[in-house]
Structures are given as C-alpha cells and as structure tokens.
Coordinates of N, CA, C and O in Angstrom, one line a residue:
K1 N 19.9 -22.6 1.8 CA 20.9 -21.6 2.5 C 21.3 -20.4 1.6 O 21.4 -19.3 2.3
G2 N 21.2 -20.4 0.3 CA 21.6 -19.3 -0.4 C 20.8 -18.1 -0.4 O 21.1 -17.1 -0.7
L3 N 19.4 -18.4 0.0 CA 18.5 -17.3 0.2 C 18.0 -16.8 1.5 O 17.1 -16.1 1.7
E4 N 18.6 -17.4 2.5 CA 18.3 -17.3 3.9 C 18.2 -15.6 4.3 O 17.3 -15.5 5.0
P5 N 19.0 -14.9 3.8 CA 18.8 -13.5 4.2 C 17.6 -12.9 3.7 O 16.8 -12.0 4.3
A6 N 17.0 -13.5 2.6 CA 15.7 -12.9 2.0 C 14.5 -13.7 2.8 O 13.4 -13.2 2.7
C7 N 14.7 -14.9 3.1 CA 13.3 -15.6 3.6 C 13.5 -16.3 5.1 O 12.6 -16.9 5.5
G8 N 14.8 -16.1 5.6 CA 15.0 -16.5 7.0 C 14.6 -17.9 7.2 O 14.8 -18.9 6.5
S9 N 13.9 -18.2 8.3 CA 13.6 -19.6 8.7 C 12.7 -20.2 7.9 O 12.5 -21.4 7.8
E10 N 11.9 -19.6 7.1 CA 10.9 -20.1 6.2 C 11.5 -21.1 5.2 O 10.9 -22.1 4.8
C11 N 12.7 -20.6 4.6 CA 13.3 -21.5 3.6 C 13.7 -22.7 4.4 O 13.9 -23.7 3.8
R12 N 14.2 -22.5 5.6 CA 14.8 -23.8 6.2 C 13.7 -24.8 6.6 O 14.0 -26.0 6.7
A13 N 12.6 -24.2 6.7 CA 11.3 -25.3 6.9 C 10.7 -26.0 5.6 O 10.0 -26.9 5.8
L14 N 11.3 -25.6 4.4 CA 10.7 -26.2 3.2 C 11.5 -27.5 3.1 O 12.5 -27.8 3.2
R15 N 10.5 -28.5 2.8 CA 11.0 -29.9 2.7 C 10.9 -30.4 1.1 O 10.2 -29.7 0.4
A16 N 11.6 -31.4 0.9 CA 11.3 -32.0 -0.4 C 10.9 -33.5 -0.2 O 11.1 -34.1 0.7
R17 N 9.9 -34.1 -1.2 CA 9.6 -35.4 -1.1 C 9.5 -36.0 -2.5 O 9.0 -35.4 -3.4
A18 N 9.9 -37.2 -2.4 CA 9.7 -38.0 -3.7 C 8.3 -38.3 -4.0 O 7.6 -38.8 -3.1
D19 N 7.9 -38.4 -5.2 CA 6.6 -38.8 -5.6 C 6.7 -39.4 -7.2 O 6.8 -38.8 -8.0
P20 N 6.8 -40.7 -7.2 CA 7.0 -41.5 -8.4 C 5.9 -41.2 -9.4 O 6.0 -41.5 -10.6
W21 N 4.7 -40.9 -9.0 CA 3.6 -40.7 -9.8 C 3.3 -39.2 -10.3 O 2.2 -39.0 -11.0
L22 N 4.2 -38.4 -9.8 CA 4.1 -37.0 -10.4 C 4.1 -36.9 -11.9 O 4.8 -37.6 -12.6
K23 N 3.1 -36.0 -12.4 CA 3.1 -35.9 -13.9 C 4.2 -35.0 -14.5 O 4.5 -35.2 -15.6
W24 N 4.9 -34.3 -13.6 CA 6.1 -33.5 -14.2 C 7.3 -33.7 -13.5 O 7.1 -34.4 -12.3
P25 N 8.4 -33.5 -13.8 CA 9.7 -33.7 -13.0 C 9.7 -33.2 -11.7 O 10.3 -33.9 -10.7
M26 N 9.2 -32.1 -11.5 CA 9.4 -31.4 -10.2 C 8.4 -30.2 -10.0 O 8.0 -29.7 -11.1
G27 N 8.0 -29.9 -8.8 CA 7.0 -28.9 -8.6 C 6.8 -28.5 -7.2 O 7.6 -29.1 -6.2
L28 N 6.2 -27.4 -6.9 CA 6.0 -27.0 -5.5 C 4.4 -27.2 -5.3 O 3.6 -26.9 -6.0
Q29 N 4.2 -27.9 -4.1 CA 2.9 -28.1 -3.6 C 2.7 -27.4 -2.3 O 3.6 -27.4 -1.4
G30 N 1.6 -27.1 -2.1 CA 1.2 -26.6 -0.8 C 0.2 -25.4 -0.8 O -0.5 -25.1 -1.8
N31 N 0.0 -24.8 0.3 CA -1.0 -23.9 0.5 C -0.4 -22.7 1.4 O 0.0 -23.0 2.5
R32 N -0.6 -21.4 0.8 CA 0.0 -20.4 1.5 C -0.7 -20.1 2.9 O -0.1 -19.8 4.0
S33 N -2.0 -20.3 2.8 CA -2.8 -20.0 4.2 C -2.4 -21.0 5.4 O -2.6 -20.7 6.4
R34 N -2.1 -22.3 4.9 CA -1.6 -23.3 5.8 C -0.1 -23.3 6.0 O 0.4 -23.7 7.0
G35 N 0.6 -22.8 5.1 CA 2.0 -22.6 5.3 C 2.8 -24.0 5.1 O 3.8 -24.3 5.7
D36 N 2.1 -25.0 4.5 CA 2.7 -26.3 4.4 C 3.4 -26.6 3.1 O 2.7 -27.5 2.4
F37 N 4.2 -25.9 2.5 CA 4.8 -26.1 1.2 C 5.8 -27.3 1.2 O 6.6 -27.4 2.3
V38 N 5.8 -28.0 0.1 CA 6.8 -29.1 -0.2 C 7.2 -29.1 -1.6 O 6.5 -29.0 -2.5
I39 N 8.5 -29.2 -1.9 CA 9.0 -29.5 -3.2 C 8.8 -30.9 -3.5 O 9.2 -31.8 -2.8
V40 N 8.1 -31.2 -4.5 CA 8.0 -32.7 -4.9 C 8.6 -32.9 -6.1 O 8.9 -32.1 -7.0
Y41 N 9.3 -34.2 -6.3 CA 10.0 -34.4 -7.6 C 9.8 -35.9 -7.8 O 9.5 -36.7 -6.9
R42 N 9.9 -36.3 -9.0 CA 9.7 -37.6 -9.6 C 11.2 -38.1 -9.7 O 12.0 -37.7 -10.3
P43 N 11.5 -39.1 -8.9 CA 12.9 -39.7 -8.8 C 13.4 -40.0 -10.1 O 14.6 -39.6 -10.3
D44 N 12.7 -40.7 -11.0 CA 13.4 -41.0 -12.2 C 13.8 -39.7 -13.1 O 14.8 -39.7 -13.7
S45 N 13.0 -38.8 -13.0 CA 13.2 -37.5 -13.8 C 14.4 -36.7 -13.2 O 15.2 -36.3 -13.7
F46 N 14.4 -36.8 -11.8 CA 15.5 -36.0 -11.2 C 16.9 -36.8 -11.3 O 17.8 -36.0 -11.5
R47 N 16.8 -38.1 -11.4 CA 18.0 -38.6 -11.7 C 18.6 -38.3 -13.2 O 19.8 -38.2 -13.4
A48 N 17.5 -38.3 -14.0 CA 17.9 -38.0 -15.4 C 18.4 -36.5 -15.4 O 19.5 -36.3 -16.2
M49 N 18.0 -35.6 -14.7 CA 18.3 -34.4 -14.5 C 19.8 -34.1 -14.1 O 20.7 -33.6 -14.6
I50 N 20.1 -34.9 -13.1 CA 21.5 -35.0 -12.4 C 22.4 -35.5 -13.5 O 23.5 -35.2 -13.4
A51 N 22.0 -36.7 -14.2 CA 22.9 -37.2 -15.2 C 23.2 -36.3 -16.2 O 24.4 -36.6 -16.8
G52 N 22.4 -35.4 -16.5 CA 22.8 -34.2 -17.4 C 23.6 -33.2 -16.9 O 24.2 -32.4 -17.5
G53 N 24.1 -33.3 -15.6 CA 24.9 -32.4 -14.9 C 24.3 -31.9 -13.7 O 23.0 -31.6 -13.7
E54 N 25.0 -32.0 -12.6 CA 24.4 -31.4 -11.2 C 23.8 -30.1 -11.4 O 22.8 -29.9 -10.7
S55 N 24.3 -29.4 -12.2 CA 23.8 -27.8 -12.3 C 22.3 -27.9 -12.8 O 21.6 -27.0 -12.3
V56 N 22.0 -28.9 -13.6 CA 20.6 -28.8 -14.0 C 19.8 -29.2 -12.9 O 18.5 -28.6 -12.7
G57 N 20.0 -30.4 -12.0 CA 19.2 -30.7 -11.1 C 19.2 -29.5 -9.9 O 18.0 -29.3 -9.5
L58 N 20.3 -28.8 -9.8 CA 20.2 -27.7 -8.9 C 19.3 -26.6 -9.4 O 18.7 -25.8 -8.5
Y59 N 19.5 -26.3 -10.6 CA 18.5 -25.3 -11.2 C 17.1 -25.7 -10.9 O 16.3 -24.7 -10.5
G60 N 16.8 -26.9 -11.2 CA 15.2 -27.3 -10.8 C 14.9 -27.0 -9.4 O 13.9 -26.4 -9.1
L61 N 15.8 -27.5 -8.5 CA 15.5 -27.1 -7.0 C 15.4 -25.7 -6.7 O 14.5 -25.2 -6.0
A62 N 16.5 -24.9 -7.4 CA 16.5 -23.5 -7.1 C 15.2 -22.8 -7.6 O 14.7 -21.8 -7.1
H63 N 14.8 -23.2 -8.9 CA 13.4 -22.6 -9.5 C 12.3 -22.9 -8.5 O 11.5 -21.9 -8.3
E64 N 12.2 -24.2 -7.9 CA 11.1 -24.5 -7.1 C 11.1 -23.6 -5.8 O 10.2 -23.1 -5.1
L65 N 12.3 -23.4 -5.3 CA 12.6 -22.6 -4.1 C 12.2 -21.3 -4.4 O 11.6 -20.5 -3.7
G66 N 12.5 -20.7 -5.7 CA 12.0 -19.4 -6.2 C 10.5 -19.2 -6.0 O 9.9 -18.2 -5.7
H67 N 9.8 -20.3 -6.5 CA 8.3 -20.2 -6.4 C 8.0 -20.2 -5.0 O 7.0 -19.4 -4.6
F68 N 8.6 -20.9 -4.2 CA 8.2 -20.9 -2.6 C 8.3 -19.5 -2.0 O 7.5 -18.9 -1.5
V69 N 9.6 -18.9 -2.4 CA 9.8 -17.5 -1.8 C 8.8 -16.5 -2.5 O 8.3 -15.6 -1.7
D70 N 8.5 -16.6 -3.7 CA 7.7 -15.8 -4.5 C 6.1 -15.8 -3.9 O 5.6 -14.8 -3.6
I71 N 5.8 -17.0 -3.6 CA 4.4 -17.2 -2.9 C 4.4 -17.0 -1.6 O 3.6 -16.2 -1.0
A72 N 5.2 -17.9 -0.8 CA 5.1 -17.8 0.7 C 5.6 -16.6 1.3 O 5.1 -16.3 2.3
V73 N 6.7 -16.1 0.9 CA 7.4 -15.0 1.4 C 7.0 -13.6 0.9 O 6.5 -12.6 1.6
A74 N 7.0 -13.5 -0.5 CA 6.6 -12.2 -1.1 C 5.0 -12.2 -1.1 O 4.5 -10.9 -1.5
G75 N 4.4 -13.1 -1.0 CA 2.8 -13.1 -1.1 C 2.4 -13.1 -2.4 O 1.0 -12.5 -2.5
H76 N 2.8 -13.4 -3.5 CA 2.2 -13.2 -4.9 C 1.3 -14.5 -5.1 O 1.5 -15.6 -4.8
D77 N 0.2 -14.1 -5.7 CA -0.6 -15.2 -6.4 C -0.2 -15.3 -7.8 O 0.3 -14.4 -8.4
Y78 N -0.6 -16.5 -8.5 CA -0.2 -16.8 -9.9 C -1.4 -16.6 -10.7 O -1.8 -17.3 -11.4
D79 N -1.8 -15.2 -10.8 CA -2.7 -14.9 -11.7 C -2.1 -14.5 -13.1 O -2.7 -14.5 -14.1
D80 N -0.9 -14.5 -13.2 CA 0.0 -14.2 -14.2 C 1.0 -15.3 -14.3 O 2.2 -15.0 -13.6
F81 N 0.9 -16.3 -15.1 CA 1.8 -17.5 -14.9 C 3.1 -17.2 -15.4 O 4.2 -17.4 -14.7
W82 N 3.2 -16.3 -16.5 CA 4.5 -16.0 -17.0 C 5.5 -15.2 -16.0 O 6.6 -15.5 -15.8
R83 N 4.7 -14.3 -15.3 CA 5.5 -13.5 -14.3 C 6.0 -14.4 -13.2 O 7.0 -14.4 -12.7
G84 N 5.1 -15.2 -12.7 CA 5.4 -16.2 -11.7 C 6.5 -17.1 -12.0 O 7.5 -17.3 -11.2
E85 N 6.5 -17.5 -13.4 CA 7.7 -18.5 -13.7 C 9.0 -17.6 -13.7 O 10.0 -18.3 -13.4
L86 N 9.0 -16.4 -14.4 CA 10.1 -15.8 -14.3 C 10.7 -15.3 -13.1 O 11.8 -15.1 -12.7
S87 N 9.7 -15.0 -12.1 CA 10.0 -14.5 -10.7 C 10.8 -15.7 -10.1 O 11.9 -15.5 -9.3
A88 N 10.3 -17.0 -10.3 CA 11.0 -18.2 -9.6 C 12.3 -18.3 -10.3 O 13.2 -18.6 -9.4
D89 N 12.5 -17.8 -11.4 CA 13.9 -18.0 -12.1 C 14.8 -17.0 -11.6 O 15.9 -17.1 -11.3
V90 N 14.3 -15.8 -11.5 CA 15.1 -14.7 -10.9 C 15.6 -15.0 -9.4 O 16.8 -14.8 -8.9
I91 N 14.7 -15.3 -8.5 CA 14.8 -15.8 -7.1 C 15.8 -16.9 -7.1 O 16.8 -17.0 -6.3
G92 N 15.5 -18.0 -7.9 CA 16.2 -19.2 -7.9 C 17.7 -18.8 -8.4 O 18.6 -19.5 -7.8
G93 N 17.9 -18.1 -9.4 CA 19.1 -17.6 -9.9 C 19.8 -16.8 -8.9 O 21.1 -17.0 -8.6
C94 N 19.2 -16.1 -7.9 CA 19.8 -15.4 -6.7 C 20.5 -16.5 -5.8 O 21.6 -16.4 -5.5
A95 N 19.5 -17.5 -5.5 CA 20.2 -18.6 -4.7 C 21.5 -19.2 -5.3 O 22.4 -19.4 -4.6
Y96 N 21.3 -19.4 -6.6 CA 22.4 -19.9 -7.3 C 23.6 -19.1 -7.2 O 24.8 -19.6 -7.0
G97 N 23.5 -17.9 -7.5 CA 24.4 -16.8 -7.5 C 25.2 -16.8 -6.2 O 26.4 -16.6 -6.0
T98 N 24.5 -16.8 -5.0 CA 25.2 -16.5 -3.8 C 25.9 -17.9 -3.3 O 26.8 -17.7 -2.7
L99 N 25.6 -18.9 -3.9 CA 26.4 -20.2 -4.0 C 27.7 -20.1 -4.7 O 28.5 -21.1 -4.5
G100 N 27.8 -19.3 -5.7 CA 28.9 -19.1 -6.5 C 28.9 -20.1 -7.7 O 29.9 -20.5 -8.3
L101 N 27.8 -20.8 -7.9 CA 27.6 -21.8 -9.0 C 27.6 -21.2 -10.2 O 27.1 -20.2 -10.5
P102 N 28.2 -21.9 -11.3 CA 28.2 -21.5 -12.7 C 27.0 -21.6 -13.4 O 26.2 -22.8 -13.2
V103 N 26.6 -20.7 -14.3 CA 25.2 -20.9 -15.0 C 25.4 -21.4 -16.3 O 24.5 -21.6 -17.1
E104 N 26.6 -21.6 -16.8 CA 26.8 -22.0 -18.2 C 26.1 -23.2 -18.5 O 25.4 -23.4 -19.5
F105 N 26.1 -24.2 -17.6 CA 25.6 -25.5 -17.9 C 24.0 -25.5 -18.0 O 23.3 -26.0 -18.7
V106 N 23.5 -24.5 -17.0 CA 22.1 -24.3 -17.0 C 21.6 -23.6 -18.4 O 20.7 -24.1 -18.9
R107 N 22.4 -22.6 -18.8 CA 22.0 -21.9 -20.0 C 22.0 -22.9 -21.2 O 21.0 -22.9 -21.9
A108 N 23.1 -23.8 -21.3 CA 23.3 -24.8 -22.3 C 22.0 -25.8 -22.3 O 21.5 -26.1 -23.3
A109 N 21.6 -26.2 -21.1 CA 20.7 -27.3 -20.9 C 19.2 -26.6 -21.4 O 18.5 -27.2 -22.1
L110 N 18.9 -25.4 -20.9 CA 17.6 -24.8 -21.2 C 17.6 -24.5 -22.7 O 16.7 -24.6 -23.5
M111 N 18.7 -23.9 -23.3 CA 18.8 -23.5 -24.6 C 18.8 -24.7 -25.7 O 18.3 -24.6 -26.8
A112 N 19.1 -25.8 -25.1 CA 19.1 -27.0 -25.9 C 17.6 -27.3 -26.4 O 17.4 -28.1 -27.4
G113 N 16.8 -27.0 -25.6 CA 15.3 -27.2 -25.9 C 14.7 -26.2 -26.7 O 13.4 -26.2 -27.0
T114 N 15.3 -25.3 -27.3 CA 14.8 -24.4 -28.0 C 15.2 -24.4 -29.6 O 16.2 -25.0 -30.0
A115 N 14.3 -23.9 -30.4 CA 14.5 -23.9 -31.9 C 15.6 -22.8 -32.2 O 15.9 -22.0 -31.5
P116 N 16.3 -23.0 -33.4 CA 17.2 -22.0 -33.7 C 16.7 -20.7 -33.8 O 15.6 -20.5 -34.3
E117 N 17.5 -19.7 -33.3 CA 17.1 -18.1 -33.3 C 16.5 -17.8 -34.9 O 17.0 -18.2 -35.9
D118 N 15.5 -17.1 -34.9 CA 14.7 -16.5 -36.1 C 14.2 -17.6 -36.8 O 13.7 -17.3 -38.2
S119 N 14.1 -19.0 -36.5 CA 13.2 -19.8 -37.2 C 11.7 -19.7 -36.9 O 11.4 -19.1 -35.8
V120 N 10.9 -20.3 -37.7 CA 9.6 -20.1 -37.4 C 9.2 -20.7 -36.2 O 8.4 -20.2 -35.3
N121 N 9.6 -21.9 -35.7 CA 9.5 -22.6 -34.4 C 9.9 -21.6 -33.4 O 9.3 -21.7 -32.2
S122 N 10.9 -21.1 -33.5 CA 11.5 -20.1 -32.4 C 10.5 -18.8 -32.3 O 10.2 -18.4 -31.1
R123 N 9.9 -18.3 -33.2 CA 9.0 -17.4 -33.2 C 7.7 -17.7 -32.7 O 7.1 -17.0 -31.9
I124 N 7.2 -19.0 -33.0 CA 6.1 -19.5 -32.3 C 6.4 -19.7 -30.8 O 5.3 -19.3 -30.1
E125 N 7.5 -20.1 -30.3 CA 7.7 -20.4 -29.0 C 7.8 -19.0 -28.3 O 7.1 -18.8 -27.1
L126 N 8.3 -17.8 -29.0 CA 8.4 -16.5 -28.6 C 7.0 -15.9 -28.3 O 6.7 -15.4 -27.5
A127 N 6.2 -16.3 -29.2 CA 4.9 -15.7 -29.3 C 3.8 -16.5 -28.3 O 3.1 -15.7 -27.5
C128 N 4.1 -17.7 -28.1 CA 3.1 -18.5 -27.4 C 3.7 -19.1 -26.0 O 2.9 -19.6 -25.3
G129 N 4.8 -19.1 -25.9 CA 5.7 -19.7 -24.7 C 6.0 -21.1 -25.0 O 5.5 -21.7 -26.0
S130 N 6.6 -21.7 -24.0 CA 7.1 -23.1 -24.3 C 5.8 -24.1 -23.9 O 5.7 -25.3 -24.5
D131 N 4.9 -23.5 -23.1 CA 3.6 -24.0 -23.0 C 2.8 -22.9 -22.3 O 3.1 -21.7 -22.3
R132 N 1.5 -23.3 -22.1 CA 0.5 -22.2 -21.7 C 1.0 -21.5 -20.3 O 0.7 -20.2 -20.2
A133 N 1.7 -22.1 -19.5 CA 2.2 -21.3 -18.2 C 3.6 -20.8 -18.3 O 4.0 -20.0 -17.4
H134 N 4.4 -21.2 -19.2 CA 5.7 -20.7 -19.3 C 6.2 -20.1 -20.5 O 5.6 -20.4 -21.6
P135 N 6.9 -19.0 -20.4 CA 7.4 -18.2 -21.5 C 8.2 -18.9 -22.3 O 8.9 -20.0 -21.7
A136 N 8.7 -18.5 -23.5 CA 9.9 -18.9 -24.2 C 11.1 -19.3 -23.3 O 11.3 -18.6 -22.4
L137 N 11.7 -20.5 -23.4 CA 12.9 -20.8 -22.6 C 13.9 -19.7 -22.5 O 14.5 -19.6 -21.5
R138 N 14.1 -18.8 -23.6 CA 15.1 -18.0 -23.6 C 14.7 -16.8 -22.3 O 15.7 -16.2 -22.0
W139 N 13.6 -16.8 -22.1 CA 13.2 -15.7 -21.1 C 13.5 -16.3 -19.7 O 13.8 -15.7 -18.7
H140 N 13.5 -17.6 -19.5 CA 13.9 -18.4 -18.2 C 15.4 -18.3 -18.1 O 15.6 -17.8 -17.0
V141 N 16.2 -18.3 -19.2 CA 17.5 -18.2 -19.1 C 17.9 -16.8 -18.7 O 18.6 -16.5 -17.8
A142 N 17.3 -15.8 -19.3 CA 17.5 -14.3 -18.9 C 17.1 -14.1 -17.5 O 17.9 -13.3 -16.8
A143 N 16.0 -14.7 -17.0 CA 15.6 -14.4 -15.7 C 16.7 -15.0 -14.7 O 17.0 -14.4 -13.6
F144 N 17.1 -16.2 -15.0 CA 17.9 -17.0 -14.0 C 19.3 -16.2 -14.1 O 19.9 -16.1 -12.9
E145 N 19.8 -16.0 -15.2 CA 21.0 -15.1 -15.2 C 20.9 -13.8 -14.5 O 22.0 -13.4 -14.0
T146 N 19.8 -13.2 -14.6 CA 19.7 -11.9 -14.0 C 19.7 -12.1 -12.4 O 20.4 -11.3 -11.7
G147 N 19.0 -13.0 -12.0 CA 19.1 -13.3 -10.5 C 20.6 -13.7 -10.0 O 21.1 -13.2 -8.9
T148 N 21.2 -14.6 -10.9 CA 22.5 -15.0 -10.5 C 23.5 -13.7 -10.5 O 24.2 -13.6 -9.5
R149 N 23.4 -12.9 -11.5 CA 24.2 -11.7 -11.4 C 24.0 -10.8 -10.4 O 24.9 -10.3 -9.8
L150 N 22.8 -10.5 -10.1 CA 22.4 -9.5 -9.0 C 22.9 -10.1 -7.5 O 23.2 -9.4 -6.8
C151 N 23.0 -11.3 -7.3 CA 23.4 -11.9 -6.0 C 24.7 -12.7 -6.1 O 25.1 -13.2 -5.0
R152 N 25.5 -12.4 -7.0 CA 27.0 -12.9 -7.0 C 27.6 -12.5 -5.9 O 28.5 -13.3 -5.4
N153 N 27.5 -11.3 -5.1 CA 28.2 -10.8 -4.1 C 27.3 -10.8 -2.8 O 27.8 -10.2 -1.9
G154 N 26.2 -11.6 -2.9 CA 25.4 -11.6 -1.6 C 23.9 -11.3 -2.1 O 23.6 -10.8 -3.2
V155 N 22.9 -11.7 -1.3 CA 21.5 -11.7 -1.6 C 21.2 -10.1 -1.6 O 21.4 -9.5 -0.6
V156 N 20.3 -9.7 -2.6 CA 19.9 -8.4 -2.6 C 18.5 -8.5 -2.1 O 18.0 -9.6 -2.0
P157 N 17.9 -7.4 -1.8 CA 16.4 -7.4 -1.2 C 15.5 -8.0 -2.1 O 15.7 -7.9 -3.4
L158 N 14.7 -8.8 -1.5 CA 13.6 -9.4 -2.4 C 12.7 -8.5 -3.2 O 12.5 -8.8 -4.5
A159 N 12.6 -7.3 -2.8 CA 11.7 -6.3 -3.6 C 12.6 -6.0 -5.0 O 11.9 -5.9 -5.9
R160 N 13.8 -6.0 -4.8 CA 14.7 -5.9 -6.0 C 14.6 -7.0 -7.1 O 14.5 -6.7 -8.3
L161 N 14.5 -8.1 -6.4 CA 14.4 -9.3 -7.3 C 13.0 -9.3 -8.0 O 12.9 -9.6 -9.3
E162 N 12.0 -8.8 -7.3 CA 10.6 -8.9 -7.8 C 10.5 -7.8 -8.9 O 9.9 -8.0 -9.9
V163 N 11.2 -6.8 -8.6 CA 11.2 -5.7 -9.9 C 11.8 -6.1 -11.0 O 11.1 -5.9 -12.2
Q164 N 12.8 -7.0 -11.0 CA 13.4 -7.4 -12.2 C 12.6 -8.4 -12.9 O 12.4 -8.6 -14.0
A165 N 11.8 -9.2 -12.0 CA 10.8 -10.3 -12.5 C 9.7 -9.5 -13.3 O 9.3 -10.2 -14.4
D166 N 9.2 -8.6 -12.6 CA 8.1 -7.8 -13.4 C 8.6 -7.2 -14.6 O 7.8 -7.3 -15.8
A167 N 9.8 -6.8 -14.7 CA 10.3 -6.2 -16.0 C 10.7 -7.1 -17.0 O 10.2 -6.9 -18.2
L168 N 11.2 -8.5 -16.7 CA 11.3 -9.4 -17.5 C 10.0 -10.1 -18.2 O 9.8 -10.2 -19.3
A169 N 8.9 -10.1 -17.3 CA 7.6 -10.3 -17.7 C 7.0 -9.6 -18.8 O 6.4 -10.0 -19.7
R170 N 7.1 -8.2 -18.3 CA 6.6 -7.1 -19.4 C 7.4 -7.3 -20.8 O 6.7 -7.3 -21.7
D171 N 8.6 -7.5 -20.6 CA 9.4 -7.7 -22.0 C 8.9 -8.9 -22.6 O 8.9 -8.8 -24.0
A172 N 8.9 -10.0 -21.8 CA 8.3 -11.3 -22.6 C 7.1 -11.1 -23.3 O 6.7 -11.6 -24.2
K173 N 6.1 -10.5 -22.6 CA 4.8 -10.3 -23.1 C 4.8 -9.4 -24.4 O 4.1 -9.7 -25.3
H174 N 5.7 -8.4 -24.3 CA 5.7 -7.4 -25.3 C 6.3 -8.2 -26.7 O 5.9 -8.2 -27.8
A175 N 7.3 -9.0 -26.3 CA 8.0 -9.8 -27.4 C 7.0 -10.9 -28.0 O 7.1 -11.1 -29.2
A176 N 6.3 -11.3 -27.1 CA 5.2 -12.4 -27.5 C 4.1 -11.7 -28.4 O 3.8 -12.3 -29.7
H177 N 3.8 -10.6 -28.1 CA 2.9 -9.7 -28.9 C 3.6 -9.4 -30.3 O 2.8 -9.6 -31.4
V178 N 4.7 -8.8 -30.2 CA 5.2 -8.5 -31.6 C 5.4 -9.8 -32.4 O 5.3 -9.8 -33.9
A179 N 5.8 -11.0 -31.9 CA 5.9 -12.2 -32.5 C 4.6 -12.7 -33.1 O 4.7 -13.1 -34.2
R180 N 3.5 -12.5 -32.3 CA 2.2 -13.0 -32.9 C 1.7 -12.2 -34.1 O 1.2 -12.7 -35.1
E181 N 2.2 -10.9 -33.9 CA 1.7 -9.9 -35.0 C 2.6 -10.2 -36.2 O 2.0 -10.0 -37.3
S182 N 3.7 -10.8 -36.2 CA 4.5 -11.0 -37.4 C 4.2 -12.3 -38.0 O 4.8 -12.5 -39.1
L183 N 3.5 -13.2 -37.4 CA 3.0 -14.5 -37.8 C 1.6 -14.4 -38.4 O 0.7 -14.0 -37.8
P184 N 1.4 -15.0 -39.6 CA 0.0 -14.8 -40.3 C -1.0 -15.8 -39.7 O -2.2 -15.8 -40.0
L185 N -0.8 -16.6 -38.8 CA -1.7 -17.5 -38.3 C -2.7 -16.9 -37.2 O -2.1 -16.3 -36.4
K186 N -3.9 -17.1 -37.3 CA -5.0 -16.5 -36.5 C -4.8 -17.1 -35.0 O -4.7 -16.5 -34.0
D187 N -5.1 -18.4 -34.8 CA -5.1 -19.1 -33.6 C -3.8 -19.8 -33.1 O -3.6 -20.9 -33.0
L188 N -2.7 -19.0 -33.4 CA -1.4 -19.5 -33.4 C -1.1 -20.3 -32.1 O -0.4 -21.3 -32.1
C189 N -1.6 -19.8 -30.9 CA -1.2 -20.4 -29.7 C -2.4 -21.4 -29.2 O -2.0 -21.9 -27.9
R190 N -3.3 -21.7 -29.7 CA -4.3 -22.5 -29.1 C -3.9 -24.0 -28.9 O -4.4 -24.6 -28.1
W191 N -2.8 -24.4 -29.4 CA -2.4 -25.8 -29.4 C -1.4 -25.8 -28.0 O -1.0 -27.0 -27.7
R192 N -0.9 -24.7 -27.5 CA 0.0 -24.7 -26.4 C -0.7 -24.9 -25.1 O -1.9 -24.6 -24.8

C-alpha cells in the first residue's frame, strides 16, 4: 500500500509464498515478460527476522517490493547487481517512509553485520561488497534511509527514486575502487 501511487494495481497483484527449501531468507521470483512475480520467503528465516523486531521483517518485505517495482514497473534489468540492490532499498525505504515506520531498528540490524569502521574487514567489505551481488551493508543503510527520507511526506515520482539509486551505486563503486586501491592484495575480492 505504501507504494501504490508509484505502481498502482501492479503492487496489489504481488503475492507472497512460503518456501521452506529456499536457499536464502527471502527473494523475488518471476518473469517480467509473463508478469508473474511472487515474493518467496523461508518461514524459519522470516520468523527469526521478526523475532529480531518487526521492523527487520518489514524491511525484508519492503526490499523485495523494491525489486519488484524496479524490475516490473521501472523496467530495469539487473546487469548491475549493486545498482539493483540499492534501487530495491531506495524504493523499499520509500514504502517504509510513507507508512511512517521508524528506520532506527533497520539501521541497527544491518549495521550489526558490519565490521568496525576503518578496520581491515570493513575496508574489504567496502571494496568487495558483502557478497558478489550486494555492496557493503553501509550502502544498503544509506539507500534505505534515502528512500525513507524522500517519501516521509508521500511517495515521490519513481524516476526521482531511480536517480537516487543510480547516484548511490556510482558512489558505492567509487568507494569500492578507492578501498581496493588502498589494500595491497591483488585478488582481494575473489572469495566473495
């Protein structure tokens, strides 16, 4: 409901389905050409997310809704995974913001998974991302907070959210390049 002005009836048609065999806690499955998207979640993981606070579970749903809007409504392909993940967070943050939900718990939960600032592990995450498809968690927090802030008083145009996601992705890639240059290891990211 939080993004209805941006995606209309398409958001209302999005379903969720439990999948106990899913390899990850939550994700978006479907095909843009068929228009049959569904948010899938592993029930045990979702219960664990909710146990950590409803805000964290809602963040997961908002993030997947953000992927749906970015792919099905805005028409983006994911040839740039970091941009896609940050766009999902900006758009999901917008949904979160329109509902007036607090972001403090989401920030704390995401940042709990990061190494202390200025540590070697923090610089490696900044350089390589939290994995191959996701930038460092601090970029997810920045994107989510950006979307929340932009939409606190109502949904802004999707194009504006996408511009913010593009800018954050450029900044994340630049920071990754600088971090890689500052670390002496050649194949720093090959294990991610």
